Amino acid sequence: MKILSATAHGAIDYLSVIIFALAPTVAGFTGKQATICYLLAVVHFLLTAITKFPLGILKTVPFSIHGMVEIVVSILLVILPWIGGFSDGVNSRNFFVAMGIVIFLVWMLTDYRSGTAASERTVAH
């Protein structure tokens, strides 16, 4: 069931950027976990900004490619605490696993065709 439009997905993406940027301070983790959060905030912002969908700024990356990147990121986020060696840090471990699950759910619920159609209408005008 694809209930999220490209616009809704974009809004969630920008909210995710804010969450990644604030998480270390709010949840109280530091070190490589915090660095990874800040890098994810930057990368997620850049991907969202260059995606060809209603809330994209440069509109160069197809929305379907954006979706492929997000499915990979969602899986990596869930396993990151173990491959990164910080699975003992409960706050950071739970944060990364939860964000991975949320990004996966957003991926599952997004209609990636809606972004393409909207972008084509925008370009046609």
Coordinates of C-alpha atoms in Angstrom, one line a residue:
M1 CA 0.0 0.0 0.0
K2 CA 1.7 3.2 -1.2
I3 CA 0.1 6.0 0.7
L4 CA 2.9 8.6 0.8
S5 CA 3.2 11.0 -2.0
A6 CA 6.5 12.5 -3.2
T7 CA 5.7 15.7 -1.3
A8 CA 5.0 13.9 1.9
H9 CA 8.1 11.8 1.5
G10 CA 10.2 15.0 1.0
A11 CA 8.8 16.5 4.1
I12 CA 9.7 13.4 6.1
D13 CA 13.2 13.5 4.5
Y14 CA 13.8 17.0 5.7
L15 CA 12.5 16.1 9.2
S16 CA 14.9 13.2 9.2
V17 CA 17.8 15.6 8.5
I18 CA 16.8 17.5 11.6
I19 CA 16.5 14.4 13.6
F20 CA 19.9 13.1 12.6
A21 CA 21.5 16.5 13.3
L22 CA 19.9 16.8 16.8
A23 CA 20.1 13.2 17.9
P24 CA 23.5 13.2 19.5
T25 CA 22.6 16.2 21.7
V26 CA 19.1 15.0 22.6
A27 CA 20.0 11.3 23.1
G28 CA 23.4 12.1 24.7
F29 CA 25.8 10.1 22.6
T30 CA 29.2 11.2 21.3
G31 CA 32.2 10.0 19.4
K32 CA 31.8 8.1 16.1
Q33 CA 28.0 7.7 16.7
A34 CA 27.6 11.5 16.8
T35 CA 29.9 11.9 13.8
I36 CA 27.9 9.4 11.8
C37 CA 24.7 11.2 12.7
Y38 CA 26.1 14.5 11.5
L39 CA 27.3 12.9 8.3
L40 CA 23.9 11.3 7.7
A41 CA 22.2 14.6 8.2
V42 CA 24.4 16.2 5.6
V43 CA 24.1 13.3 3.1
H44 CA 20.4 13.0 3.6
F45 CA 19.9 16.7 3.1
L46 CA 22.0 16.7 -0.1
L47 CA 20.2 13.6 -1.5
T48 CA 16.8 15.2 -0.8
A49 CA 17.9 18.5 -2.2
I50 CA 19.1 17.0 -5.5
T51 CA 16.1 14.6 -6.0
K52 CA 13.8 15.2 -8.8
F53 CA 10.5 15.6 -6.8
P54 CA 8.4 18.4 -5.5
L55 CA 10.5 19.4 -2.5
G56 CA 13.9 18.9 -4.3
I57 CA 15.9 22.0 -5.0
L58 CA 18.2 21.0 -7.9
K59 CA 16.0 18.1 -9.2
T60 CA 18.8 16.0 -10.8
V61 CA 18.5 12.5 -9.2
P62 CA 15.4 10.5 -10.2
F63 CA 13.0 9.8 -7.3
S64 CA 13.3 6.1 -8.0
I65 CA 17.1 6.3 -7.5
H66 CA 16.5 8.2 -4.3
G67 CA 14.3 5.3 -3.2
M68 CA 17.0 2.8 -4.0
V69 CA 19.5 4.7 -1.9
E70 CA 17.1 4.9 1.0
I71 CA 16.4 1.1 1.1
V72 CA 20.1 0.4 1.3
V73 CA 20.6 3.1 4.0
S74 CA 17.7 1.7 6.0
I75 CA 19.3 -1.8 6.1
L76 CA 22.7 -0.3 6.9
L77 CA 21.4 1.8 9.7
V78 CA 19.9 -1.3 11.4
I79 CA 23.2 -3.2 11.3
L80 CA 25.5 -0.2 11.8
P81 CA 25.8 -0.5 15.6
W82 CA 27.2 -4.0 15.2
I83 CA 29.5 -3.4 12.2
G84 CA 30.6 0.0 13.7
G85 CA 31.4 -1.6 17.1
F86 CA 29.0 0.5 19.2
S87 CA 26.2 -1.9 19.9
D88 CA 26.8 -1.6 23.6
G89 CA 25.8 2.0 23.6
V90 CA 22.1 1.6 24.2
N91 CA 20.9 5.1 23.2
S92 CA 22.9 5.2 20.0
R93 CA 22.2 1.6 19.1
N94 CA 18.5 2.0 19.6
F95 CA 18.5 5.3 17.7
F96 CA 20.2 3.9 14.6
V97 CA 18.0 0.8 14.6
A98 CA 14.8 2.8 15.0
M99 CA 15.9 5.3 12.2
G100 CA 16.6 2.3 9.9
I101 CA 13.2 0.9 10.6
V102 CA 11.5 4.3 10.1
I103 CA 13.3 4.9 6.8
F104 CA 12.4 1.4 5.7
L105 CA 8.7 2.0 6.5
V106 CA 8.8 5.3 4.6
W107 CA 10.4 3.5 1.7
M108 CA 7.6 0.8 1.7
L109 CA 4.8 3.4 1.9
T110 CA 6.1 5.8 -0.7
D111 CA 4.7 6.0 -4.2
Y112 CA 7.9 6.6 -6.1
R113 CA 6.0 7.0 -9.3
S114 CA 4.3 10.1 -7.9
G115 CA 7.6 12.1 -7.8
T116 CA 8.4 11.2 -11.4
A117 CA 5.0 12.3 -12.7
A118 CA 5.1 15.5 -10.8
S119 CA 8.6 16.3 -12.0
E120 CA 7.7 15.7 -15.6
R121 CA 4.7 18.0 -15.3
T122 CA 7.0 20.7 -13.8
V123 CA 9.5 20.3 -16.6
A124 CA 6.8 20.4 -19.3
H125 CA 5.6 23.8 -18.2

